[in-house]
């Protein structure tokens, strides 16, 4: 088993667990990841997912031994399988926080970029070192990285294969926040619980508005926002949320 899942108080923690290879991703791990993502998506008790890694790595990339003798066709299949798997995380209806505890290299940076929010421990290391191995990033790095940090910085990372510490990742906009290694999980769980305490549909539609709106021009995206604003008002969530505020009590959410 390469993936562990625990849940408590509406928050699930998915831990990548292959410390002997710094959590490098192989076929079996990707298959388990896919199953676990589907399980989380189908579990109404889970409102927010936190993804992290065991030991000194978040994920040190795709398994180098697995890729060494790939034919061109095998490489395409592997890239598409990896893209689809990290894409499943990105497309989840529930918010996903990456708690980046250590090395997030190659596929590790790529998987973190498919999460909604990235929090890094001060021990985290990011990079797209594929060119040092004579290959290119294949799990979405050439596309999500420039969208997150801009083409100049993305090209620097993709061309040099250099490692970037957590502070550098923060400064380029790759991560939302850097915290000490000791604080990482508490910080992420606290954020996850704060999200889980908000209107369920409101959080889900906020994610949908940002994700789908980015693919549109501003006018269409604003139309999407007002449509989703109307959708949330077709449920009792806003009435309960506003009522709770006015009555100075905690809201009791019922919709999902
Ligand atoms: N694949 C397979 N095994 C890996 C691995 C990887 N990506 N990363 C680390 N390991 C293994 C090492 O081979 C080593 O195994 P052994 O103990 O059996 O020798 C074990 O994990 C511990 O690693 P190190 O001894 O190297 O640990 P370190 O602390 O000295 O160095 C590191 C840590 C800098 C992260 C170094 O392991 C490293 O550079 N790893 C490779 C990172 C990398 O290039 N990732 C990109 C992969 S390509 C990719 O991801 C393509 C894509 O887009 C899908």
XYZ file of C-alpha atoms in Angstrom, residues 13 18 26-27 38 56 59 73 76 84 96 99 101 120-121 129 142 152-153 178 195 199 204 206 255:
25
model
C -5.602 13.340 5.117
C 6.766 5.045 -0.053
C 5.076 4.185 -9.705
C 2.136 2.578 -11.528
C -12.704 8.449 -6.025
C 11.541 13.710 4.173
C 6.942 13.189 -3.688
C 4.747 4.936 -26.886
C 3.151 8.874 -23.915
C -5.080 12.147 -15.802
C -7.645 20.022 -1.815
C 0.819 20.058 2.762
C 6.476 18.449 3.840
C 5.037 24.374 2.357
C 7.121 23.354 5.327
C 14.582 18.433 -12.623
C 5.068 22.584 -18.601
C 9.726 33.460 -17.373
C 10.120 31.803 -13.974
C 5.580 28.704 4.381
C -13.135 25.656 5.095
C -21.375 26.588 3.488
C -17.865 23.931 -3.925
C -16.405 29.035 -5.321
C -27.328 21.216 1.704
